[in-house]
Amino acid sequence: MAELVLTPPVKEFLLAFADDEHLMGQQHTEWIGIAPFLEEDMAFASIGQDELGHAFMLYTLILKDPSDIDTYVFNRTPEEWRSCRLVESTHKRWEEALIRHWCYDMAEDLRWNLFSDSSLPELTSISERALKEETYHRRHAEALVENLLTVSSSKSRLMKALETIVPQVLGLFSPIPGEEEAISYGIVSGKHSDLFPIWRKRLERRFGVLDPNLFIPANDESRTRIHPDFDHLFGRIREVFLLDPEAVW
């Protein structure tokens, strides 16, 4: 059987997932040293490292040469990124960071499962590894949220955070460039948008029925329109790279 060649649209599709993982990992690292307690410093560092690892594996698959990854990732213009606005936005309140973690990871296993029987064997292997690590991520988010919901003051803050985060999550399930072609080649088994009802059930099973207005998509959730916070985040993740762009780490 001939090797499956990734077409530009399929690479664009995989790039969206890789960029999501990369920026979500970066967002978690922003809390190292400033999380409310030491256990969360360690947990967010560990989860962030996993997400960055998932991104690295997907970038390697797209580029076929790991040595090109730093140059490719850090030299792109903001307009060339395909991340969703959920992972691009800055949330300085701990409750919002936690709710984003919960919402993202309750969607992530659904996304990875779409690759569990991919026509691209490397992608199936990546998915299997990621799903094992995602079990820990969901367990962490769920346990912490469950405990905090038992305290009226923290519950109030979490429910308020949902009003900010949930509308951004909708972009996670929006159509992705190259998705139709990826499905036709058997690289992925379905559309991300089809996963949304499953995710919403998880959300409302944990937090109760929410205001329907939170689930009305905004007009600016396209992955080709970056969030206003992206430039600051992009500058942060390029700081070390720009010290010496020619360095080999």
Coordinates of C-alpha atoms in Angstrom, one line a residue:
M1 CA 0.0 0.0 0.0
A2 CA 1.3 3.4 -1.0
E3 CA 2.2 5.8 1.8
L4 CA -0.6 8.3 2.5
V5 CA 0.6 11.8 1.6
L6 CA -0.8 14.6 3.6
T7 CA -2.3 17.2 1.3
P8 CA -2.2 20.9 2.2
P9 CA -5.9 21.0 3.4
V10 CA -5.3 17.9 5.6
K11 CA -2.2 19.6 7.1
E12 CA -4.3 22.7 7.8
F13 CA -6.8 20.5 9.6
L14 CA -4.1 18.9 11.8
L15 CA -2.4 22.2 12.3
A16 CA -5.6 23.5 14.1
F17 CA -5.3 20.7 16.6
A18 CA -1.6 21.1 17.1
D19 CA -2.0 24.9 17.6
D20 CA -4.8 24.4 20.1
E21 CA -2.6 21.9 22.1
H22 CA 0.4 24.2 21.9
L23 CA -1.4 27.3 23.2
M24 CA -3.4 25.4 25.8
G25 CA -0.1 24.0 27.1
Q26 CA 1.4 27.5 27.1
Q27 CA -1.6 28.9 29.0
H28 CA -1.2 26.3 31.7
T29 CA 2.5 27.2 32.1
E30 CA 1.5 30.8 32.8
W31 CA 0.1 29.7 36.2
I32 CA 3.3 28.1 37.4
G33 CA 4.3 29.8 40.6
I34 CA 1.1 31.9 40.9
A35 CA -1.6 29.2 41.2
P36 CA -3.5 29.4 44.5
F37 CA -1.6 26.5 46.1
L38 CA 1.4 24.3 45.4
E39 CA -0.5 21.3 44.2
E40 CA -2.0 23.3 41.4
D41 CA 1.4 24.7 40.5
M42 CA 2.5 21.1 40.0
A43 CA -0.6 19.9 38.3
F44 CA -0.8 22.7 35.8
A45 CA 2.9 22.3 35.0
S46 CA 2.4 18.6 34.4
I47 CA -0.7 19.0 32.2
G48 CA 0.9 21.9 30.3
Q49 CA 3.9 19.7 29.6
D50 CA 1.6 17.0 28.2
E51 CA -0.3 19.4 26.0
L52 CA 3.0 20.8 24.6
G53 CA 4.1 17.2 23.9
H54 CA 0.9 16.5 22.0
A55 CA 1.5 19.6 19.9
F56 CA 5.1 18.5 19.2
M57 CA 3.9 15.1 18.0
L58 CA 1.3 16.6 15.7
Y59 CA 3.8 19.2 14.3
T60 CA 6.3 16.4 13.7
L61 CA 3.6 14.6 11.7
I62 CA 2.8 17.7 9.7
L63 CA 6.5 18.6 9.0
K64 CA 8.1 15.2 8.9
D65 CA 11.3 16.8 10.4
P66 CA 11.4 17.6 14.1
S67 CA 14.4 19.9 13.5
D68 CA 12.1 22.3 11.6
I69 CA 9.5 22.7 14.4
D70 CA 10.9 25.6 16.3
T71 CA 11.5 27.6 13.1
Y72 CA 8.1 26.8 11.8
V73 CA 6.2 27.5 15.0
F74 CA 7.9 30.6 16.1
N75 CA 8.4 32.3 12.7
R76 CA 4.8 32.1 11.6
T77 CA 2.8 35.3 11.5
P78 CA -0.2 35.5 13.9
E79 CA -2.5 35.1 10.8
E80 CA -0.9 31.8 10.0
W81 CA -2.0 30.2 13.3
R82 CA -5.2 28.1 13.3
S83 CA -5.8 27.9 17.1
C84 CA -9.3 28.6 18.5
R85 CA -10.0 31.7 20.5
L86 CA -10.5 29.7 23.7
V87 CA -6.8 29.0 23.9
E88 CA -5.7 32.4 22.6
S89 CA -7.5 34.5 25.2
T90 CA -5.9 35.6 28.5
H91 CA -7.7 34.8 31.8
K92 CA -6.1 36.1 34.9
R93 CA -8.7 34.9 37.3
W94 CA -8.0 31.4 38.7
E95 CA -11.6 30.3 38.4
E96 CA -11.6 31.1 34.7
A97 CA -8.4 29.3 34.1
L98 CA -9.8 26.3 36.0
I99 CA -13.1 26.3 34.0
R100 CA -11.2 26.6 30.7
H101 CA -9.1 23.6 31.8
W102 CA -12.3 21.6 32.6
C103 CA -14.1 22.6 29.4
Y104 CA -11.1 22.0 27.1
D105 CA -10.2 18.6 28.6
M106 CA -13.8 17.5 28.5
A107 CA -13.7 18.1 24.8
E108 CA -10.2 16.8 24.1
D109 CA -10.8 13.1 24.6
L110 CA -13.7 13.4 22.2
R111 CA -11.4 15.0 19.6
W112 CA -8.6 12.4 20.1
N113 CA -11.0 9.5 19.7
L114 CA -11.8 10.7 16.2
F115 CA -8.3 9.5 15.3
S116 CA -8.5 6.1 17.1
D117 CA -8.9 4.3 13.8
S118 CA -7.2 6.7 11.4
S119 CA -5.9 5.7 8.0
L120 CA -2.7 7.3 9.1
P121 CA -1.1 4.8 11.6
E122 CA 1.2 7.4 13.2
L123 CA -1.9 9.5 14.1
T124 CA -3.5 6.5 15.7
S125 CA -0.4 5.9 17.8
I126 CA -0.3 9.6 18.8
S127 CA -4.0 9.4 19.7
E128 CA -3.5 6.3 21.9
R129 CA -0.8 8.0 23.9
A130 CA -2.7 11.3 24.2
L131 CA -5.8 9.6 25.4
K132 CA -3.9 7.9 28.3
E133 CA -2.6 11.3 29.4
E134 CA -6.0 12.9 29.0
T135 CA -7.5 10.5 31.5
Y136 CA -5.4 12.2 34.1
H137 CA -6.2 15.7 32.9
R138 CA -10.0 15.1 33.1
R139 CA -9.7 13.4 36.5
H140 CA -7.8 16.4 37.9
A141 CA -10.2 19.0 36.5
E142 CA -13.3 17.0 37.5
A143 CA -12.1 16.3 41.1
L144 CA -11.2 20.0 41.7
V145 CA -14.4 21.4 40.3
E146 CA -16.5 18.9 42.1
N147 CA -14.9 19.9 45.5
L148 CA -15.2 23.6 44.8
L149 CA -18.9 23.3 43.8
T150 CA -19.7 22.2 47.4
V151 CA -18.7 25.6 48.8
S152 CA -21.2 28.4 48.0
S153 CA -18.6 31.2 47.5
S154 CA -16.4 29.1 45.2
K155 CA -19.5 27.8 43.4
S156 CA -20.6 31.3 42.7
R157 CA -17.2 32.2 41.2
L158 CA -17.1 29.1 39.0
M159 CA -20.6 29.7 37.7
K160 CA -19.7 33.2 36.8
A161 CA -16.6 32.0 35.1
L162 CA -18.7 29.7 32.9
E163 CA -20.4 32.8 31.5
T164 CA -17.1 33.9 30.1
I165 CA -15.6 30.6 29.0
V166 CA -18.5 28.7 27.5
P167 CA -19.1 31.1 24.6
Q168 CA -15.4 30.8 23.7
V169 CA -15.6 26.9 23.8
L170 CA -18.0 27.0 20.8
G171 CA -15.1 27.9 18.6
L172 CA -13.5 24.6 19.5
F173 CA -16.3 22.8 17.7
S174 CA -16.5 25.2 14.7
P175 CA -15.7 24.0 11.2
I176 CA -12.0 23.5 10.6
P177 CA -10.3 24.2 7.2
G178 CA -9.4 20.8 5.6
E179 CA -11.8 18.8 7.8
E180 CA -13.9 17.5 4.9
E181 CA -10.9 16.3 3.0
A182 CA -9.4 14.7 6.2
I183 CA -12.7 12.8 6.6
S184 CA -12.7 11.7 3.0
Y185 CA -9.2 10.2 3.4
G186 CA -10.2 8.4 6.6
I187 CA -7.7 10.4 8.6
V188 CA -10.4 11.4 11.0
S189 CA -13.7 9.6 11.6
G190 CA -16.1 12.6 11.9
K191 CA -16.7 16.3 12.3
H192 CA -15.8 18.3 15.4
S193 CA -19.2 19.9 15.3
D194 CA -20.8 16.5 15.8
L195 CA -19.1 16.3 19.2
F196 CA -20.6 19.4 20.6
P197 CA -23.9 17.8 21.9
I198 CA -21.9 15.2 23.8
W199 CA -19.7 17.9 25.3
R200 CA -22.7 20.0 26.2
K201 CA -24.3 17.0 28.0
R202 CA -21.1 16.6 30.1
L203 CA -21.1 20.3 30.9
E204 CA -24.7 20.5 32.1
R205 CA -24.5 17.2 33.9
R206 CA -21.8 18.8 36.1
F207 CA -23.0 22.4 36.3
G208 CA -26.8 22.1 35.6
V209 CA -28.7 23.6 32.8
L210 CA -27.2 26.9 31.6
D211 CA -28.5 30.0 29.9
P212 CA -29.2 29.0 26.3
N213 CA -27.8 32.4 25.2
L214 CA -24.3 31.1 26.2
F215 CA -24.5 28.6 23.3
I216 CA -25.2 31.1 20.6
P217 CA -22.0 31.3 18.4
A218 CA -20.4 34.7 18.0
N219 CA -19.5 36.0 14.5
D220 CA -15.8 36.1 15.2
E221 CA -15.1 32.4 16.2
S222 CA -13.4 31.5 12.9
R223 CA -9.9 30.0 13.3
T224 CA -8.6 32.5 10.8
R225 CA -9.5 35.5 13.1
I226 CA -7.2 35.7 16.1
H227 CA -8.2 36.9 19.5
P228 CA -7.0 40.4 20.6
D229 CA -5.0 38.7 23.4
F230 CA -3.0 36.6 20.9
D231 CA -0.2 39.1 20.2
H232 CA 0.8 39.3 23.9
L233 CA 0.8 35.5 24.3
F234 CA 2.7 35.1 21.0
G235 CA 5.3 37.5 22.3
R236 CA 5.6 35.6 25.5
I237 CA 6.2 32.2 23.9
R238 CA 8.8 33.7 21.5
E239 CA 10.9 35.5 24.1
V240 CA 13.5 32.8 24.5
F241 CA 13.5 31.8 20.8
L242 CA 14.2 35.4 19.8
L243 CA 17.3 35.6 22.0
D244 CA 19.0 33.4 19.4
P245 CA 16.8 32.2 16.5
E246 CA 19.7 30.1 15.2
A247 CA 20.3 28.1 18.4
V248 CA 19.6 24.4 18.5
W249 CA 17.9 23.4 21.8

